[in-house]
CSV table of C-alpha atoms in Angstrom, one decimal:
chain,number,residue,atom,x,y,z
A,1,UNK,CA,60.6,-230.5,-124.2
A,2,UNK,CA,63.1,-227.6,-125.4
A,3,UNK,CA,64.9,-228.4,-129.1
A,4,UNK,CA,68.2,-227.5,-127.4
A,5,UNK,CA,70.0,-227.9,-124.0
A,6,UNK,CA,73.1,-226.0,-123.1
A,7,UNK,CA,75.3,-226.9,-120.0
A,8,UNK,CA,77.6,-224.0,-119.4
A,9,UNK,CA,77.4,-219.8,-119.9
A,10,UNK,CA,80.0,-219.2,-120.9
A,11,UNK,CA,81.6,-217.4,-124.3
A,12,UNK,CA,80.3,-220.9,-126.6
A,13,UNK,CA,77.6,-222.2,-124.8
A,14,UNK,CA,75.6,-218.3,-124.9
A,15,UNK,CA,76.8,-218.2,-128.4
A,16,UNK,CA,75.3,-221.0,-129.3
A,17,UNK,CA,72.1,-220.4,-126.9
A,18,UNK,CA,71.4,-217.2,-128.6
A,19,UNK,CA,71.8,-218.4,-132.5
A,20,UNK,CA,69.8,-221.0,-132.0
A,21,UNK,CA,66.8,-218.8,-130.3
A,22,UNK,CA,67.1,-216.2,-132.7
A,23,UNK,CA,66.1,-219.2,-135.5
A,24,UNK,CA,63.5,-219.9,-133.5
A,25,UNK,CA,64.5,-223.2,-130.9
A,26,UNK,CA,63.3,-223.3,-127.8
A,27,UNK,CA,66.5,-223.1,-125.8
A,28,UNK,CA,67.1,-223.5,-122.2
A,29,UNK,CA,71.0,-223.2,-121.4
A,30,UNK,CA,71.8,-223.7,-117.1
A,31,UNK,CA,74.4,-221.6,-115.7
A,32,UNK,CA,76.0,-221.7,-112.6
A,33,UNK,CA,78.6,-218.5,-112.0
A,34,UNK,CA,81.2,-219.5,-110.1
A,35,UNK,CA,83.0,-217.1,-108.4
A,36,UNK,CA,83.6,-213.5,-109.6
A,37,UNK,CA,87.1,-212.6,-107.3
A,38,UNK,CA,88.5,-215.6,-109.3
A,39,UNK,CA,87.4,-214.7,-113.0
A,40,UNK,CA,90.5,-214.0,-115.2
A,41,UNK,CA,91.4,-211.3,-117.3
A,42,UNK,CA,91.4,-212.1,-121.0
A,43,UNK,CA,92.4,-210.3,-124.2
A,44,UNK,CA,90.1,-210.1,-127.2
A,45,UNK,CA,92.1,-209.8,-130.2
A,46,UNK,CA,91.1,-207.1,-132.7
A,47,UNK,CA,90.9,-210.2,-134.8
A,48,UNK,CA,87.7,-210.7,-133.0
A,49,UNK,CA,85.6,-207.6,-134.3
A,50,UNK,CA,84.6,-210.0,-137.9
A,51,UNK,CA,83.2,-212.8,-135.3
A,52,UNK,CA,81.4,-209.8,-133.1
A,53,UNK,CA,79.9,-208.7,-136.5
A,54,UNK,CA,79.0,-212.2,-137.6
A,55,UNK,CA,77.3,-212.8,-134.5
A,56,UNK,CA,75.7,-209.7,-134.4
A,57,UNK,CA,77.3,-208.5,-131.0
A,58,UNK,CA,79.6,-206.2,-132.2
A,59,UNK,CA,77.5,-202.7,-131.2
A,60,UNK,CA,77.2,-204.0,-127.7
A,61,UNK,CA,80.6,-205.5,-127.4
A,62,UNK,CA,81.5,-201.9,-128.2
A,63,UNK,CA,79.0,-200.1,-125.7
A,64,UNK,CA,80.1,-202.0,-123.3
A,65,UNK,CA,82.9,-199.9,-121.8
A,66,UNK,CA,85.7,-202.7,-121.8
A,67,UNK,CA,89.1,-201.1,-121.7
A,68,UNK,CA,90.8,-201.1,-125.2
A,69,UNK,CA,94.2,-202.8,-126.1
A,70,UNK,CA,96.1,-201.4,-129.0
A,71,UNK,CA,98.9,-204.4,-128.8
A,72,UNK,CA,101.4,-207.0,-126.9
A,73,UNK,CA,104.9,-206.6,-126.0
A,74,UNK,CA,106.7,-209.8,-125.1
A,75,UNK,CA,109.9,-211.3,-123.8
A,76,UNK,CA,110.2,-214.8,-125.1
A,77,UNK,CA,112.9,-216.9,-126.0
A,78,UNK,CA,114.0,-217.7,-129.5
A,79,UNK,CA,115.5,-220.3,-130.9
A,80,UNK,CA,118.8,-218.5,-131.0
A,81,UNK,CA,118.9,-218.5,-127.3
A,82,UNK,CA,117.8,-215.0,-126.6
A,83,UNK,CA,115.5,-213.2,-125.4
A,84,UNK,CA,115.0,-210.2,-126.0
A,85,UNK,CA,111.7,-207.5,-125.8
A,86,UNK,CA,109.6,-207.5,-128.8
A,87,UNK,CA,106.1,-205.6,-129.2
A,88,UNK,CA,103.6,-205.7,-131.5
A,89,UNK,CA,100.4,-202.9,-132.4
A,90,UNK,CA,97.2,-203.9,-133.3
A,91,UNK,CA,96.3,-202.1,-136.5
A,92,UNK,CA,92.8,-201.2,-134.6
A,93,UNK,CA,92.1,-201.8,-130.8
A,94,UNK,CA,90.7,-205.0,-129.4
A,95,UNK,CA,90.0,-205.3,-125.6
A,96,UNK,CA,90.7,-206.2,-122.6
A,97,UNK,CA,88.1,-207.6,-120.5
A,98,UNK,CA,87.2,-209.5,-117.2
A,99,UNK,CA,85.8,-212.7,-118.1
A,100,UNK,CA,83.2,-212.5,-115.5
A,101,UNK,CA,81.9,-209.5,-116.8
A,102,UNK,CA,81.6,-210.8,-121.0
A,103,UNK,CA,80.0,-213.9,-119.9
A,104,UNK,CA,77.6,-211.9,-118.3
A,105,UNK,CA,77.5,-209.9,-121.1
A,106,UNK,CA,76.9,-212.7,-123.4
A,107,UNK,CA,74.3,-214.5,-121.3
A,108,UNK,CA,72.8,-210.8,-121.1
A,109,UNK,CA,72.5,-211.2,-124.7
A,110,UNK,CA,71.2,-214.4,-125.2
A,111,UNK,CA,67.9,-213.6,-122.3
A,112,UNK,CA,67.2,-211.1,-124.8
A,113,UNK,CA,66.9,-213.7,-127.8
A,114,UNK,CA,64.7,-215.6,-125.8
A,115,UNK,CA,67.3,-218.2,-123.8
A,116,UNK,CA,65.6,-219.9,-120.8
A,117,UNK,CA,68.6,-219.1,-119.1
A,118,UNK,CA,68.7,-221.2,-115.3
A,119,UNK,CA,71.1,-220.2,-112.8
A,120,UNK,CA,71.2,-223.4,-111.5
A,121,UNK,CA,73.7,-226.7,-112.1
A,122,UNK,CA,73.4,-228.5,-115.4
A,123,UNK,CA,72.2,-231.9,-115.0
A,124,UNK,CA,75.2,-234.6,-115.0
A,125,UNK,CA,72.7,-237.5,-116.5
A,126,UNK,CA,71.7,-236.9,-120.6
A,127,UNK,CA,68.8,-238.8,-119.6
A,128,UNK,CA,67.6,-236.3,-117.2
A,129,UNK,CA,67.7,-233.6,-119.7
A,130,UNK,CA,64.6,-233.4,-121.7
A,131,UNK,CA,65.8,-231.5,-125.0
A,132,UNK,CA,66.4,-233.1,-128.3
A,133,UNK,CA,69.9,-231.9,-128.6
A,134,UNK,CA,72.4,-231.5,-125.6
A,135,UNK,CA,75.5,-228.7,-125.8
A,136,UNK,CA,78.1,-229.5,-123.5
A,137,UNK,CA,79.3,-226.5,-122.6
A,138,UNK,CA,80.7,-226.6,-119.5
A,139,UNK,CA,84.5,-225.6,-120.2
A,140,UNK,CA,87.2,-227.9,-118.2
A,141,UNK,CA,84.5,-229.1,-116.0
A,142,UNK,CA,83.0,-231.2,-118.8
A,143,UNK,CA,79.7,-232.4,-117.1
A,144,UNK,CA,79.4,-234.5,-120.3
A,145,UNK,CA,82.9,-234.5,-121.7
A,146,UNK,CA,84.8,-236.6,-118.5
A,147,UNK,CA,82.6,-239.4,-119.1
A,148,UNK,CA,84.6,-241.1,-120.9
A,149,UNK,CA,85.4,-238.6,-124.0
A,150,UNK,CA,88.3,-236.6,-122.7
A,151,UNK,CA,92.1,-237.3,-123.0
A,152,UNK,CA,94.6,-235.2,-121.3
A,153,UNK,CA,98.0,-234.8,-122.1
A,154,UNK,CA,99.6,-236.8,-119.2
A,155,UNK,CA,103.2,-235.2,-119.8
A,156,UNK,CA,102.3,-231.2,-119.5
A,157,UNK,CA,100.2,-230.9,-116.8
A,158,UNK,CA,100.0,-227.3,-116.0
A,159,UNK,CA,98.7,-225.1,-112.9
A,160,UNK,CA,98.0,-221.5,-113.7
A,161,UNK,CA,99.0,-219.2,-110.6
A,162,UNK,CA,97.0,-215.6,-110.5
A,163,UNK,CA,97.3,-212.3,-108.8
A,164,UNK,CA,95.8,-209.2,-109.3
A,165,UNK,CA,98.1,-205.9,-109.3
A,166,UNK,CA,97.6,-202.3,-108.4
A,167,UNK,CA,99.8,-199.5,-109.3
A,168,UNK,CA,98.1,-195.7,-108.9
A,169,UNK,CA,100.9,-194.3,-111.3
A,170,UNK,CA,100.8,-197.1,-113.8
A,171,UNK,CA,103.2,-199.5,-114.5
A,172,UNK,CA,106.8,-197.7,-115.6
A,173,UNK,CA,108.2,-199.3,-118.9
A,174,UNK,CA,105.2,-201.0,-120.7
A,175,UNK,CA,102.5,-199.6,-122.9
A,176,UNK,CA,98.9,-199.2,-120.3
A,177,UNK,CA,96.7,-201.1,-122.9
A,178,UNK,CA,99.8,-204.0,-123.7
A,179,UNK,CA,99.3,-207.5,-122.7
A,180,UNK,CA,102.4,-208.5,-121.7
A,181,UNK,CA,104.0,-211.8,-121.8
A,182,UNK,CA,107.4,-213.6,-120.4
A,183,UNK,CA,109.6,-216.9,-120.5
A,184,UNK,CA,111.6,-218.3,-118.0
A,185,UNK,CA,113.4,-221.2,-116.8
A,186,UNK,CA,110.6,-223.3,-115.8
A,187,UNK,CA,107.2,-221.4,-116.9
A,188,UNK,CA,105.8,-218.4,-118.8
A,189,UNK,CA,103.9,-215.2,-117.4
A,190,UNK,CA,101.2,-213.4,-119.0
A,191,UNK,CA,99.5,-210.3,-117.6
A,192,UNK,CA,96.4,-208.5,-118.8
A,193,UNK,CA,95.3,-204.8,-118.0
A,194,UNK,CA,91.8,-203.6,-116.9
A,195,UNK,CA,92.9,-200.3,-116.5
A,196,UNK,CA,96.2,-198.3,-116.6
A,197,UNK,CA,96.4,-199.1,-113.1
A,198,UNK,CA,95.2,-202.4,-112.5
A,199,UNK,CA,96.9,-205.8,-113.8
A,200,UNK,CA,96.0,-209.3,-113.8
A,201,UNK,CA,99.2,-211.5,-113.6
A,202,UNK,CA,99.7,-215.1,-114.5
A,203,UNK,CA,101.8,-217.7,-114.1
A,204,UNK,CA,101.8,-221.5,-116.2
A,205,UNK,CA,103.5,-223.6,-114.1
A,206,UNK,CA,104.6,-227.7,-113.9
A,207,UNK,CA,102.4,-228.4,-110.6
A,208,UNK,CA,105.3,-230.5,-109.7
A,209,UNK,CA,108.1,-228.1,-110.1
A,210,UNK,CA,107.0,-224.5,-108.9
A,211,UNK,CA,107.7,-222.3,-106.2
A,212,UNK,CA,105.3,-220.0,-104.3
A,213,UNK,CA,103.7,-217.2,-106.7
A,214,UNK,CA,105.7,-214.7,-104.8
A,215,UNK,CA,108.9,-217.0,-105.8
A,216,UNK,CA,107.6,-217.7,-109.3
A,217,UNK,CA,107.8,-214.0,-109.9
A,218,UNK,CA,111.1,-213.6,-108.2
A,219,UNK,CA,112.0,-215.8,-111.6
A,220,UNK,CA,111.3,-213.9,-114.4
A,221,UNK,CA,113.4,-210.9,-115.3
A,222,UNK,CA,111.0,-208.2,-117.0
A,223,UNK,CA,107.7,-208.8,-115.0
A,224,UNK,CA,109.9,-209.0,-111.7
A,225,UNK,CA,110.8,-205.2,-112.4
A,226,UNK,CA,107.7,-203.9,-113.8
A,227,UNK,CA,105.9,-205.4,-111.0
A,228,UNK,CA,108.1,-204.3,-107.8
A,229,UNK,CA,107.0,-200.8,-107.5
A,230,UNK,CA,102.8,-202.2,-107.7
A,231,UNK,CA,101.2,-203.7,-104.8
A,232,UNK,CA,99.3,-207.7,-104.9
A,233,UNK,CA,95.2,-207.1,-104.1
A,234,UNK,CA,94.0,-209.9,-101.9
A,235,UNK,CA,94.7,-213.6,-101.9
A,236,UNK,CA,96.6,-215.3,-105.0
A,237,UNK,CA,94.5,-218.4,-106.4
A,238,UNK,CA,95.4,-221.4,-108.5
A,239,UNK,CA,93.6,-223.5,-111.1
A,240,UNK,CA,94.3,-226.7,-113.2
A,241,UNK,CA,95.0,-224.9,-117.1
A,242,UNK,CA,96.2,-228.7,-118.2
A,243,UNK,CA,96.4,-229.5,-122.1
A,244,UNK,CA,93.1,-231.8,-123.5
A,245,UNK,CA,91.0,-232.7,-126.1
A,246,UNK,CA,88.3,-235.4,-126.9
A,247,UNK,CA,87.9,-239.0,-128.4
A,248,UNK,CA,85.0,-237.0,-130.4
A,249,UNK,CA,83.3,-233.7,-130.4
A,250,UNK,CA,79.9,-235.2,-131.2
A,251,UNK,CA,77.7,-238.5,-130.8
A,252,UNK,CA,73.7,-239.3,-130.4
A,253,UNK,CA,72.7,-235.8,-130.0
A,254,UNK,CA,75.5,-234.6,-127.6
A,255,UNK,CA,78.2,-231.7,-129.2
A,256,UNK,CA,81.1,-230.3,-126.9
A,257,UNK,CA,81.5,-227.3,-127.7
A,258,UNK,CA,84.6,-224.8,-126.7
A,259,UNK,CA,86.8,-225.6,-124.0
A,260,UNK,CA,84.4,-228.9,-122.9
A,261,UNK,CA,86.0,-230.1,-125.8
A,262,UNK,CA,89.6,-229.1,-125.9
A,263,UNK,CA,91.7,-226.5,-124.3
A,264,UNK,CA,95.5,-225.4,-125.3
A,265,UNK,CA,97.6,-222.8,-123.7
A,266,UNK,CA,96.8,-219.2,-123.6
A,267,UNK,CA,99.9,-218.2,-125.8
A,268,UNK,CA,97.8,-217.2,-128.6
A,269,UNK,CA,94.9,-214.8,-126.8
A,270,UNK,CA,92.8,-216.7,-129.2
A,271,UNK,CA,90.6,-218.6,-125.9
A,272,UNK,CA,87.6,-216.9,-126.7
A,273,UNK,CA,87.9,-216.3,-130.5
A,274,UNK,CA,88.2,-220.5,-130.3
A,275,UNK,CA,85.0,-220.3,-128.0
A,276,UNK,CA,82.8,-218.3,-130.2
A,277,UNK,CA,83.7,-220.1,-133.7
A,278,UNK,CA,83.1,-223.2,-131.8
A,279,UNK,CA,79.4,-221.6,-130.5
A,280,UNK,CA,78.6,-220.9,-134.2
A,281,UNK,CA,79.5,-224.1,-135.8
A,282,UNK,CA,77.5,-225.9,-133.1
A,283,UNK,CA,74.5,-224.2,-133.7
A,284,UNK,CA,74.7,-224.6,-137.6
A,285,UNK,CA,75.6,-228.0,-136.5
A,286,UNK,CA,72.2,-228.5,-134.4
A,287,UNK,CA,70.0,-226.5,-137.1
A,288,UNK,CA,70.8,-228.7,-139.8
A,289,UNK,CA,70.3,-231.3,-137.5
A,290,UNK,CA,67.0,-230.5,-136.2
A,291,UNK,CA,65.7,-229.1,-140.2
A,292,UNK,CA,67.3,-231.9,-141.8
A,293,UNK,CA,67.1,-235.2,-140.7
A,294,UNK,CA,69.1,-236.6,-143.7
A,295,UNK,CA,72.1,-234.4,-142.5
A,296,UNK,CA,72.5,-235.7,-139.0
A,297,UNK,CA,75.1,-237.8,-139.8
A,298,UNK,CA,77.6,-236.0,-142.2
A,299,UNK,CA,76.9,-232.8,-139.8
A,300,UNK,CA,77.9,-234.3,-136.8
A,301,UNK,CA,81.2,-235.0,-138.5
A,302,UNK,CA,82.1,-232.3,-139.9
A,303,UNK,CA,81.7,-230.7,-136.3
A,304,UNK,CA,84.0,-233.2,-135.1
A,305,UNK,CA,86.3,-233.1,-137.8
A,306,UNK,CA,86.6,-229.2,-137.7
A,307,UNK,CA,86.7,-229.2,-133.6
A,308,UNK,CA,89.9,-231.7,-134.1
A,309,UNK,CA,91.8,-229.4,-136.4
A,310,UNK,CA,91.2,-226.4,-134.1
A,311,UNK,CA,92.9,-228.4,-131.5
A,312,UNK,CA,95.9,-229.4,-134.0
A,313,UNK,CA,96.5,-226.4,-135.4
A,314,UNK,CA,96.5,-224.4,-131.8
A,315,UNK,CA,99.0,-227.1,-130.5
A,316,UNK,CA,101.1,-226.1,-133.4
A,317,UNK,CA,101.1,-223.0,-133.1
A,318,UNK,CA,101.5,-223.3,-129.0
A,319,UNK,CA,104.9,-225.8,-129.9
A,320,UNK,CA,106.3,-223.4,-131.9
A,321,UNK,CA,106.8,-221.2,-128.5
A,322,UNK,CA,107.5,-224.0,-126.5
A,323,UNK,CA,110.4,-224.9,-129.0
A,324,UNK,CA,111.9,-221.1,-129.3
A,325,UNK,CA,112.1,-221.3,-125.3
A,326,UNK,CA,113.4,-225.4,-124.8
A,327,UNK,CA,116.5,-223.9,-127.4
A,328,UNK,CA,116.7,-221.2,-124.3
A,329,UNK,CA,116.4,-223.1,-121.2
A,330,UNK,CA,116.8,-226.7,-121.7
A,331,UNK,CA,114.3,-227.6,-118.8
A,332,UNK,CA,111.9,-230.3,-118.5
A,333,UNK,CA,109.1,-228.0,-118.6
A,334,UNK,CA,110.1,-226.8,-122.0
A,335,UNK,CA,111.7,-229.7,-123.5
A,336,UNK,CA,108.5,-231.7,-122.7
A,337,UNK,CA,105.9,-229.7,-124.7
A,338,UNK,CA,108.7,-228.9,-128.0
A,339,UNK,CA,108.2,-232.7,-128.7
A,340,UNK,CA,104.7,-231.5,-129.5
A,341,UNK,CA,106.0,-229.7,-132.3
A,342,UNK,CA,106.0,-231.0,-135.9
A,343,UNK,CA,109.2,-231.4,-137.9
A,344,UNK,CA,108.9,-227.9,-140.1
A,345,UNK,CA,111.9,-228.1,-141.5
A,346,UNK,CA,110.3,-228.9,-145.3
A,347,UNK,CA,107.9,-226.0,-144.3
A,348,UNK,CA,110.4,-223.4,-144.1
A,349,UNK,CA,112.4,-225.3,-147.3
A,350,UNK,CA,109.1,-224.1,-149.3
A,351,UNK,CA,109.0,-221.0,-147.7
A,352,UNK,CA,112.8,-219.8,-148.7
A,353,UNK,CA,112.1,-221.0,-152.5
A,354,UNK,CA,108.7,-219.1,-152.6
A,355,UNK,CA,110.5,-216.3,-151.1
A,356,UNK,CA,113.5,-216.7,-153.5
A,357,UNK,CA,111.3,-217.5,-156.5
A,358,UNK,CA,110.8,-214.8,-159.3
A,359,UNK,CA,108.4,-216.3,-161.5
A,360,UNK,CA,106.0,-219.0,-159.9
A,361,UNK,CA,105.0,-222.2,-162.0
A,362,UNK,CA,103.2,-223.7,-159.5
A,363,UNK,CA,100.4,-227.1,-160.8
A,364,UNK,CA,98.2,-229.4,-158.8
A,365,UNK,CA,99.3,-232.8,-157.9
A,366,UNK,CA,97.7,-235.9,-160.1
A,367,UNK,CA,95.9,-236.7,-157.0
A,368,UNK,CA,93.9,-233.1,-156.3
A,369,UNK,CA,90.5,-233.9,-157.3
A,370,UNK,CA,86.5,-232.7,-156.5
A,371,UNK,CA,84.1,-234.6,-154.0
A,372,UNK,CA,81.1,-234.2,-152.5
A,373,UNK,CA,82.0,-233.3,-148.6
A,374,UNK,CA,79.9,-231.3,-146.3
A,375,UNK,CA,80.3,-227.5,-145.7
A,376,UNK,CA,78.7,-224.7,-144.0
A,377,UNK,CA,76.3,-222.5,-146.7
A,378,UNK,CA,74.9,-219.7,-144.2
A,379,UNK,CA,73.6,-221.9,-141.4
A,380,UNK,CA,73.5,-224.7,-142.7
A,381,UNK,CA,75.8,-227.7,-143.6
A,382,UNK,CA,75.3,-229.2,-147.0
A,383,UNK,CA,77.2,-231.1,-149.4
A,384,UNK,CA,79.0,-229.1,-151.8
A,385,UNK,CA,82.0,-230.1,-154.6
A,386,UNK,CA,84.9,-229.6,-153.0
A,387,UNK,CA,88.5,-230.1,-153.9
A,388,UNK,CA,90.3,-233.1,-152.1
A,389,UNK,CA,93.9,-232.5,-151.4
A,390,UNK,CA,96.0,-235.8,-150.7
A,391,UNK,CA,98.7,-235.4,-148.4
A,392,UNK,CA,96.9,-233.4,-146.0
A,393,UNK,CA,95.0,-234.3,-143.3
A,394,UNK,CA,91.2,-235.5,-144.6
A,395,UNK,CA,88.6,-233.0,-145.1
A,396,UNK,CA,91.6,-230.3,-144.2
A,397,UNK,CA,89.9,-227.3,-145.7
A,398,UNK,CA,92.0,-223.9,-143.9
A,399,UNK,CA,95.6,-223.4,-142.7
A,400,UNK,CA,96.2,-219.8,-140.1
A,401,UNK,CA,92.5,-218.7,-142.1
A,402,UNK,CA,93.7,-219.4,-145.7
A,403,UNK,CA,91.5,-221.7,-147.8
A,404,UNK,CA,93.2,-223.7,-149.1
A,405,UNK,CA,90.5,-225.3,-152.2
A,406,UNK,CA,91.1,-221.8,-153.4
A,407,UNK,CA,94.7,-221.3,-153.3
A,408,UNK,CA,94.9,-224.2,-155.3
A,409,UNK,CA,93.1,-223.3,-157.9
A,410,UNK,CA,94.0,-219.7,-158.1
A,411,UNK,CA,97.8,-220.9,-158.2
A,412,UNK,CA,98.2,-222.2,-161.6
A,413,UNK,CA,97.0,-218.6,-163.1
A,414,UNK,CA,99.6,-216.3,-161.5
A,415,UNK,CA,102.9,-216.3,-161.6
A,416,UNK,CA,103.9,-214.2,-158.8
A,417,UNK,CA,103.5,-214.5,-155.0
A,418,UNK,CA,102.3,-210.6,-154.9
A,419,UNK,CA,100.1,-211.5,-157.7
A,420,UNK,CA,98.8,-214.4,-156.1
A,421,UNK,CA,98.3,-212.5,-152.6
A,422,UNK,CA,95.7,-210.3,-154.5
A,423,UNK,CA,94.0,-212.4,-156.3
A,424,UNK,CA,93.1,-214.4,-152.8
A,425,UNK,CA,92.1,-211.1,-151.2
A,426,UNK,CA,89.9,-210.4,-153.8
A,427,UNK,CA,87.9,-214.1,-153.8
A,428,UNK,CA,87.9,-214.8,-150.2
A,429,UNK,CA,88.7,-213.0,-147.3
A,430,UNK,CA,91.5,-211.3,-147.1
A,431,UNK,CA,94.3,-212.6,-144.7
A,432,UNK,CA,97.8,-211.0,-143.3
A,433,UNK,CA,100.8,-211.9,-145.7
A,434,UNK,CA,102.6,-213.9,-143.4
A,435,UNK,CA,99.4,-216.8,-143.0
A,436,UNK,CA,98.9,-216.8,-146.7
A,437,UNK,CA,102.9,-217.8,-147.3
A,438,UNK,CA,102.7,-220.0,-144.7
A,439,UNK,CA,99.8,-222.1,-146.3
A,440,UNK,CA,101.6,-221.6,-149.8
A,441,UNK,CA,104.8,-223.1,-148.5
A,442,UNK,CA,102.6,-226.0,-146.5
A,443,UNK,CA,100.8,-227.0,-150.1
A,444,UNK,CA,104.0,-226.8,-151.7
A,445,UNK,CA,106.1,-228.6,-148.9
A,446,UNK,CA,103.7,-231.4,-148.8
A,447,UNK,CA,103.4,-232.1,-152.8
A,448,UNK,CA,99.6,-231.0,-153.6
A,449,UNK,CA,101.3,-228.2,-155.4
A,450,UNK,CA,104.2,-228.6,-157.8
């Protein structure tokens, strides 16, 4: 019998596979690679270089040879109406890479720790599996997650609609290494580079209310121009990229992990960064299990507990785009997912005051106090004191990377936001400026500081 059984190769399930080989489980993790003509392009933020470092990937990410991306450049909708082009760089380069080609990468990886990796189907029965711990892996198709533990959005079904482009010269107007991403009436396009040639090119579509991909891209305005002088490679494909998450992440010895779990939109390029944090937790999740017998329970819900407010705060995020366009375009298609989004209208309140404020006086609510709750300590989860902060979602611990615990308690002492800033950066890890006020403003907007 192995310790461990993971369904699925891909970015989670080999994360997890090769962690928990490296501490010494025997591992067996079944693959079966679909088909490589149909594998997407994806971009790997340079946000992802800590995670590669964590993992200890990131000298073979970079030996690999994956074409570099030093930003984005977008033309979305705002909520004035407009749209206009806007790019942003990357302070170092990520990537761009074919998905095929990381998985393989990844699985490459995990063979090496020691992985019983089996190109074969995952068994669809738990009881056929003979491992003490199950990963469901298997992204949308959910060998474990459909029964019975998935719940789809029913009102933003989407279809993704793909193409891949060629253009010798390169594509006149954008930046080679750019992802590039548009709204429009009734969808949004993204498109990912491989090369300065070659383009992926996507469309996220109501599979009620689209045209062909030839029409689809007949509706956009930028992409439409960039993309008349190129010429399509082969057959276009389609694939269900619908909105989901889970009753749970975990029960008896069965985790979903990644996208088996939950899946959001794209918008963010943060699939795989959610893929690999996801990998990591669940085998910390699954060593303390397997170590500590008297942790099964409170580590099995802090994985499902953390997994659910991945999913929240990507759909948050994702509404935020979906609102900017609905103010544009006023179509079902839009209109539908800005309901997702949360009323934030006392979250930019607190930010204008912080923004406005001179000196800061900020205090803990009465009800801030210290609990024992679980929490990762290397790769482990123990229990640990941590501060509880009422008016926040329960065992809510990080906002867009911030920690919150600590903001709290390094408030009272400073009485500056620029003062504040640095001392967070210099007790946990540091964070862009824009995150940290936004989880200032969201402890401040919701009372747990005064």
């Amino acid at each position: 019998m192995h310790d461990v059984a993971i369904l699925g190769g891909g970015p989670a399930g080999a994360t997890a596979a090769r962690l928990l080989a490296l501490w010494g489980y025997r591992t067996v993790l079944y693959h079966r690679p679909g088909d490589a003509r149909r594998s997407l392009a994806e971009t790997l933020p340079p946000s992802l270089h800590r995670h590669f470092h964590l993992l200890g990937i990131d000298q073979q990410v970079a030996a690999a040879g994956f074409f570099p991306t030093t930003g984005n450049t977008s033309w979305w909708a705002n909520t004035r109406g407009s749209t206009r082009r806007r790019e942003q760089t990357y302070p170092v380069s990520g990537y761009q890479v074919l998905r095929a080609d990381f998985d393989a990468l990844l699985l490459k990886l995990a063979a090496e720790a020691g992985v019983n990796v089996r190109y074969e189907a995952a068994p669809r029965e738990r009881n056929r599996i003979a491992a003490r711990y199950v990963l469901d892996a298997t992204g949308r198709a959910g060998v474990i997650a459909r029964q019975r533990w998935r719940i789809r959005q029913p009102d933003l079904r989407t279809v993704a609609l793909c193409g891949v482009w060629q253009n010798e010269p390169g594509w006149p107007g954008v930046e080679p290494s750019h992802t590039l991403v548009e709204s429009y009436r009734n969808g949004w396009a993204w498109s990912v580079p491989l090369s300065p040639a070659l383009r992926y090119v996507t469309f996220m579509v109501d599979p009620k209310d689209h045209g062909s991909y030839a029409e689809e891209l007949k509706k956009t305005r930028a992409f439409r121009k960039i993309f008349a002088t190129g010429e399509l490679r082969g057959r276009t494909w389609g694939f269900d990229a619908s909105l989901y998450t889970a009753r749970r992440f975990a029960g008896a010895r069965v985790l979903l992990v990644g996208d088996a779990g939950s899946f959001v939109d794209p918008l963010s390029s943060f699939g795989v960064k959610k893929a690999l944090a996801s990998g990591w937790l669940a085998a910390v999740v699954v060593n303390t299990c397997l170590k500590r017998p008297e942790m099964v329970t409170p580590a099995l819900e802090y994985f499902d507990q953390c997994e659910r407010q991945v999913y929240a705060d990507h759909l948050r995020m994702a509404a935020g785009f979906y609102r900017q366009a609905a103010a544009r375009y006023s179509h079902a298609f839009w209109t539908q997912r800005a309901r997702l989004a949360p009323d934030e209208r006392p979250l930019r309140a607190a930010l204008r005051r912080l923004q406005r404020a001179k000196v800061l006086n900020l205090h803990p609510a009465e009800g801030v106090r210290r609990e024992m709750r679980p929490g990762i300590s290397g790769r482990e989860i123990v229990m640990r004191e941590t501060l509880v902060l009422p008016g926040l979602p329960d065992g809510l611990e990080y906002a867009q990377g911030v920690s919150l615990p600590t903001l709290v308690e390094l408030a009272p002492s400073h009485r500056s936001v620029p003062a504040l800033y640095d001392a967070y950066n210099h007790r946990a890890e540091p964070v862009p400026l824009p995150a940290f006020l936004n989880a200032l403003a969201l402890l401040v907007s919701t009372g747990v500081l005064r």
